[in-house]
Coordinates of C-alpha atoms in Angstrom, one line a residue:
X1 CA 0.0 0.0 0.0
X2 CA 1.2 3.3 -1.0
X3 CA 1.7 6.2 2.2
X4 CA 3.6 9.5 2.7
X5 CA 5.1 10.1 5.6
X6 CA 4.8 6.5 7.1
X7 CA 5.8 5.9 10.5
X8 CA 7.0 2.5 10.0
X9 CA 8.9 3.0 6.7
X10 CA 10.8 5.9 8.6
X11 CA 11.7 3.6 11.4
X12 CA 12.8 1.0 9.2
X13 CA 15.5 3.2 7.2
X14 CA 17.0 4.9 10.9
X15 CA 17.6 1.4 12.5
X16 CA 20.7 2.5 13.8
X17 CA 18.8 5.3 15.4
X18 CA 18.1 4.2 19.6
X19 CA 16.5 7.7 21.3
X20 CA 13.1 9.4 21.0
X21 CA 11.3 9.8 17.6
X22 CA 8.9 12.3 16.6
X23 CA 4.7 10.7 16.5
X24 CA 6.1 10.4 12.2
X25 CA 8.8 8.5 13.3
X26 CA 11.9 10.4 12.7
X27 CA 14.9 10.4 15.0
X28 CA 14.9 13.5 17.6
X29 CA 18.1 14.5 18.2
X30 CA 18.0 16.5 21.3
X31 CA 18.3 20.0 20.9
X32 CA 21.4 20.3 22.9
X33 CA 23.3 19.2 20.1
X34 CA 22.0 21.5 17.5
X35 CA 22.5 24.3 19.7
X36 CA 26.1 23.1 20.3
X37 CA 26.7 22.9 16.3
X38 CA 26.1 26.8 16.1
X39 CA 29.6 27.4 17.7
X40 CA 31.4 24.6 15.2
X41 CA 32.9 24.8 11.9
X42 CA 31.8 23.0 8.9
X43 CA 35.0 21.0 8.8
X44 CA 34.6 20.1 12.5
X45 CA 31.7 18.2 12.0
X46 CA 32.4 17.1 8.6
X47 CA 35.6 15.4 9.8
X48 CA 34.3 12.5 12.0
X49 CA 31.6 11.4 10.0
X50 CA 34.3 10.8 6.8
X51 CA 36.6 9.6 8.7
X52 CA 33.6 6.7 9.5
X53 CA 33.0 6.0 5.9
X54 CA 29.9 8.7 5.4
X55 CA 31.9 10.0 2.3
X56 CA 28.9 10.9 0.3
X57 CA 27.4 13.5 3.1
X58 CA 28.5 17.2 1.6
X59 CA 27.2 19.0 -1.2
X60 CA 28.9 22.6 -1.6
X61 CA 26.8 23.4 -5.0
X62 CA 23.6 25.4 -3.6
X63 CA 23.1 29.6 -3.9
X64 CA 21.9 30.9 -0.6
X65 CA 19.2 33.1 0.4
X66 CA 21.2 34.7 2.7
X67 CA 24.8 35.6 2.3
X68 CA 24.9 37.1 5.9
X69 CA 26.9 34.3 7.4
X70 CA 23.6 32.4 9.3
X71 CA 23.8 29.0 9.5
X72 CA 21.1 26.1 8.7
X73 CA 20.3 24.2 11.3
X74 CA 17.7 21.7 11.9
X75 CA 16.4 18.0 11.7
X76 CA 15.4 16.7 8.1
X77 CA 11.7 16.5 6.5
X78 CA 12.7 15.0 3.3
X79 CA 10.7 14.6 -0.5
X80 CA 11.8 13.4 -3.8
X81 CA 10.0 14.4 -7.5
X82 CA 9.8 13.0 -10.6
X83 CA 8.6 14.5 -13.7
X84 CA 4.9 14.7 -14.0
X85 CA 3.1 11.7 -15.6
X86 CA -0.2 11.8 -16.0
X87 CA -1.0 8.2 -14.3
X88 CA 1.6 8.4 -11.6
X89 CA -0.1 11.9 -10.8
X90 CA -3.4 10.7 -10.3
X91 CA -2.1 8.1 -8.4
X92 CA -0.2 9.9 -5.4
X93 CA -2.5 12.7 -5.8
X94 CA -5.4 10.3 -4.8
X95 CA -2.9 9.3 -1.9
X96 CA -2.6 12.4 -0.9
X97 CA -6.8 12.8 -1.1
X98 CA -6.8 9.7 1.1
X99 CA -4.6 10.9 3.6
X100 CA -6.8 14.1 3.7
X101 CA -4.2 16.6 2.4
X102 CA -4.6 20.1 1.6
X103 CA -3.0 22.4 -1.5
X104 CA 0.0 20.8 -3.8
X105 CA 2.7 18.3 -3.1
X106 CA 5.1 21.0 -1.7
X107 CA 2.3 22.3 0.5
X108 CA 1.9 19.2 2.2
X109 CA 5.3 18.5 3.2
X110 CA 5.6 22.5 4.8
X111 CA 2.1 21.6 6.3
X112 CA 3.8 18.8 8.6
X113 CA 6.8 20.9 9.6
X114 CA 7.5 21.6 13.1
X115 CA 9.7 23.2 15.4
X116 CA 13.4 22.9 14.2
X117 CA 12.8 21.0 10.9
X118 CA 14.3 21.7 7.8
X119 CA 12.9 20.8 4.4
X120 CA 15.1 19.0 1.9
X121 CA 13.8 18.8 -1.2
X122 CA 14.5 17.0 -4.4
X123 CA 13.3 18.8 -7.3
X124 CA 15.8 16.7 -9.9
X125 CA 17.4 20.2 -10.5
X126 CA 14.0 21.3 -12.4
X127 CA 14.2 25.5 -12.0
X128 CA 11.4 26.6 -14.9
X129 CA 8.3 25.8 -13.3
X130 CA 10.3 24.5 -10.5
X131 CA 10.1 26.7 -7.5
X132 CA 9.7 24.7 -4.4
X133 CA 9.1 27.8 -1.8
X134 CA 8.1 31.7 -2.9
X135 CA 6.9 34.3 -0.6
X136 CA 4.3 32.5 1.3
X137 CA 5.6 29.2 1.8
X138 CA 8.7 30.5 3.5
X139 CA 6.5 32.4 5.7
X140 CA 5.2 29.3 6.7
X141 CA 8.0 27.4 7.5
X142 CA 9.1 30.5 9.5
X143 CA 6.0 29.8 11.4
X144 CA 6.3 26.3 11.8
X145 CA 10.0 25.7 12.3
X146 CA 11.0 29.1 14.5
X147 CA 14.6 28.8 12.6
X148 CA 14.4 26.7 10.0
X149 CA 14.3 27.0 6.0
X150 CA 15.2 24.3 3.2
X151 CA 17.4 23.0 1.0
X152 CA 15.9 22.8 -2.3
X153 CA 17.4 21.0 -5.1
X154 CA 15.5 22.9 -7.8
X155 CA 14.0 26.7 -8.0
X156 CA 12.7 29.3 -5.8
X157 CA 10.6 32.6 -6.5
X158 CA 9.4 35.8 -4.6
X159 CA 13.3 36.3 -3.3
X160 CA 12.5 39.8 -2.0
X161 CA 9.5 38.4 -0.2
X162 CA 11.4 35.5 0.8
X163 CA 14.4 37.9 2.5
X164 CA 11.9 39.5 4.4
X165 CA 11.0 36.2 6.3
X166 CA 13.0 36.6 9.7
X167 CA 15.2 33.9 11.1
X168 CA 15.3 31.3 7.8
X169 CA 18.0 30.4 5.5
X170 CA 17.2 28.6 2.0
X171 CA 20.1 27.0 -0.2
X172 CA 18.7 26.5 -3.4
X173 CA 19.7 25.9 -7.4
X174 CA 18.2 28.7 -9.1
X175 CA 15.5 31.4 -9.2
X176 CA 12.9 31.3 -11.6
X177 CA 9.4 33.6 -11.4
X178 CA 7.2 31.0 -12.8
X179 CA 5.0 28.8 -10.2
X180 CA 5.5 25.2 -9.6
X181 CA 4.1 23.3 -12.1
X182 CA 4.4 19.6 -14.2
X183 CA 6.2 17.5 -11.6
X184 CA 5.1 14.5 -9.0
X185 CA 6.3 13.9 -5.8
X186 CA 7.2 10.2 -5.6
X187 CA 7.9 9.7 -1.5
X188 CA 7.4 12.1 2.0
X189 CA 10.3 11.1 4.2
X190 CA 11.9 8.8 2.5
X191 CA 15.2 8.2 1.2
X192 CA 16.5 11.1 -0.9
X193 CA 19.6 12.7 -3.1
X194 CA 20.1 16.1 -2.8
X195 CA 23.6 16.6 -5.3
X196 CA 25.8 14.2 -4.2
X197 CA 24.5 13.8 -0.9
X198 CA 22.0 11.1 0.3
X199 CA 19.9 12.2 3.2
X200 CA 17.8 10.1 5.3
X201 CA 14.4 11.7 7.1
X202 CA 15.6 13.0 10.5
X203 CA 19.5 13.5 9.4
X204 CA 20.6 17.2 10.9
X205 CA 21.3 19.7 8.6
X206 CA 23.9 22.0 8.8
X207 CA 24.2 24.8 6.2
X208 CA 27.1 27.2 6.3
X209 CA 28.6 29.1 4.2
X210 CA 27.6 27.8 0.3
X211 CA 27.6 24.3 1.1
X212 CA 25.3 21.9 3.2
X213 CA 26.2 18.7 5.5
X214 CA 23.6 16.1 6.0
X215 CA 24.7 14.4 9.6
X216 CA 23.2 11.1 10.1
X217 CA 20.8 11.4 13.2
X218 CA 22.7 8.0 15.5
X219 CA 26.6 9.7 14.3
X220 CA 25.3 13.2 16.2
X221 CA 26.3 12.8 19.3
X222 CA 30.3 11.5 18.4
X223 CA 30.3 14.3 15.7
X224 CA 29.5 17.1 17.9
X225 CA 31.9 15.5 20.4
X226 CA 34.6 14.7 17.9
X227 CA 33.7 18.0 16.6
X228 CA 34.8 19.6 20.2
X229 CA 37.5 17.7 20.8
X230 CA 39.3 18.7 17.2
X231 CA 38.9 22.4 18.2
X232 CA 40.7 21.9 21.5
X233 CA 43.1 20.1 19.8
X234 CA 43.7 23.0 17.2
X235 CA 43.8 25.7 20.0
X236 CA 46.3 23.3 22.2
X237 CA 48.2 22.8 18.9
X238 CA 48.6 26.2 17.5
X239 CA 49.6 27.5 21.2
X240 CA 52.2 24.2 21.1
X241 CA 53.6 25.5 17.6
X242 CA 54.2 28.9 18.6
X243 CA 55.9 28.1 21.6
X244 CA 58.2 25.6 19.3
X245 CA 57.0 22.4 21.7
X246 CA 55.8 20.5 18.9
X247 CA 56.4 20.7 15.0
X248 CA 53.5 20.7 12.9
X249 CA 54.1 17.5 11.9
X250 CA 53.2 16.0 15.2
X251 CA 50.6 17.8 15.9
X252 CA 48.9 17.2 12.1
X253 CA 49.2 13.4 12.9
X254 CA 46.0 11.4 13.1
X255 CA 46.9 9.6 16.5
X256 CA 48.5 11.7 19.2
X257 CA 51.2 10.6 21.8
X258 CA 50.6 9.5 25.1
X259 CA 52.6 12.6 26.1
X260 CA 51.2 14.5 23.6
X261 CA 47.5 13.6 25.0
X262 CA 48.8 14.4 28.6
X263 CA 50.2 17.7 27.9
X264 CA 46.7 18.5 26.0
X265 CA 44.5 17.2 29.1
X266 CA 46.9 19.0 31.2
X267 CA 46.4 21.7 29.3
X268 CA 42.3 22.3 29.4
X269 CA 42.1 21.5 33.1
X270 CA 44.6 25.1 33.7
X271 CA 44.0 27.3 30.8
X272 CA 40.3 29.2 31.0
X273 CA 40.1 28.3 27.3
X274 CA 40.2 24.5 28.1
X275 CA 36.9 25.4 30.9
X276 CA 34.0 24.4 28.1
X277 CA 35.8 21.2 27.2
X278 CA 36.6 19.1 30.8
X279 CA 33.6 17.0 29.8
X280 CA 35.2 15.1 27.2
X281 CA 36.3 12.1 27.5
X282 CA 40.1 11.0 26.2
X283 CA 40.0 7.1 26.6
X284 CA 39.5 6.5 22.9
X285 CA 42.3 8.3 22.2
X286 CA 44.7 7.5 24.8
X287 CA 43.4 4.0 23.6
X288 CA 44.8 4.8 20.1
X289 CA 48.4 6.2 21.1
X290 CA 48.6 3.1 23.1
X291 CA 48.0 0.4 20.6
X292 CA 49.4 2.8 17.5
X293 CA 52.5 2.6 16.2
X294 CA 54.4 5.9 17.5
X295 CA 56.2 5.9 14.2
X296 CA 53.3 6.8 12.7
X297 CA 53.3 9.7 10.4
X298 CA 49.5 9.8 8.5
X299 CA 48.4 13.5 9.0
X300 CA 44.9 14.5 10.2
X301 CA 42.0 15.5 7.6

């Protein structure tokens, strides 16, 4: 039997996923860690999930909205669309009718939104008669989502209506001003492609700059941890270069020393700028330098 937005499908595709869902079944990443993810770098979080084989997670091709410097952050409502055909149309329209939903495709997926989601949308780069969100539709995520906005593979339209919505960001492909026409929406929070990124329903988007990371919801924790931990390491490192302690060689390597880990440790419990980090915990890596070889020269990402 056909659905959108199926509990049970959504649960079946995060497996991996073992904390609260949403009553749709996506993954609910506490809010802690989004909030965390506004003081990180793109290439902080982006590091531990490649490192883990998530290779295909980054797609840097999208125009912004904004080019104020805001990020995107938020929990994924996904939808993928297929050129319109007349019987596939009547189809999931009649889906749709079944399901009792209101307006277009687009319009129901913005009609499920709530607080902190993002939309991520694949409109197979279709720009003409393409334009997932205008004026009124971002105004309505704005509502629903407090901070939110969407990543649209495909077009937008009403731009200076759209920049007047407070608080969103939108990475899109182009700008077009006709309205969305001549196209079918094939699943609701499902599996979809946005560029060369794969995003699953409930993965946490993080937009900065022109490009847009899709984290998978059961890596967020470790990222945001992994994430912290690489910026101690940089500001411990860059303070060890300048004071000629360690060459840049050593502190570029992958694993760290025992000595090196208990100089860094050392480090974050006495300096005021190691205060936000005492929480982490360094077994993993003390783990590492103890069963590495100490030889070893492979640099850090």
């Amino acid at each position: 039997m056909i659905t959108f937005d199926n509990r049970e499908d959504i649960i079946e595709l995060t497996p991996l996923w073992k904390g609260e869902r949403f009553p749709d079944g996506r993954p609910k990443v506490p809010q802690k860690y989004l909030d965390e993810m506004r003081k990180m770098t793109l290439e902080e979080l982006w590091k531990p999930i490649f490192l883990k084989g998530y290779e295909s997670q980054f797609e840097g091709d999208l125009k912004t909205l904004h080019d104020d410097g805001r990020k995107l952050i938020g929990r994924a409502v996904t939808c993928t669309f297929v050129p319109t055909r007349p019987d596939l149309h009547e189809v999931m329209f009649g889906v749709g009718a079944q399901e009792n939903r209101k307006g277009n495709y687009n319009q129901w997926v913005i009609d499920s939104l709530v607080e902190g989601d993002v939309v991520v949308a694949d409109m197979y780069d279709k720009i003409y008669k393409g334009t997932f969100l205008g004026g009124n539709l971002t105004t309505a995520i704005r509502t629903k989502t407090k901070t939110g906005g969407g990543v649209i593979w495909g077009g937008i339209r009403d731009t200076e209506q759209m920049k007047a919505v407070p608080d969103v960001q939108v990475y899109y492909r182009g700008i077009d001003p006709t309205p969305i026409r001549e196209f079918v929406m094939k699943d609701f929070n499902g599996v979809t492609r946005i560029g060369k990124a794969t995003v699953l329903p409930g993965d946490i988007i993080y937009g900065a700059g022109g490009g847009v990371l899709f984290i998978p919801s059961h890596l967020v924790q470790e990222v945001v941890e992994g994430a912290a931990k690489t910026h101690v390491k940089d500001d411990f490192g860059f303070e060890m270069i300048a004071a000629n302690k360690f060459t840049t060689a050593q502190i570029d390597r992958m694993t760290w020393t025992e000595e090196m880990l208990d100089m860094l440790v050392e480090w974050i419990k006495t300096d005021p700028r190691g205060e936000k980090y005492r929480d982490l915990d360094w077994s993993h890596e003390y783990k590492l330098a103890r069963e590495g070889d100490p030889d070893d020269t492979q640099t850090a990402l």
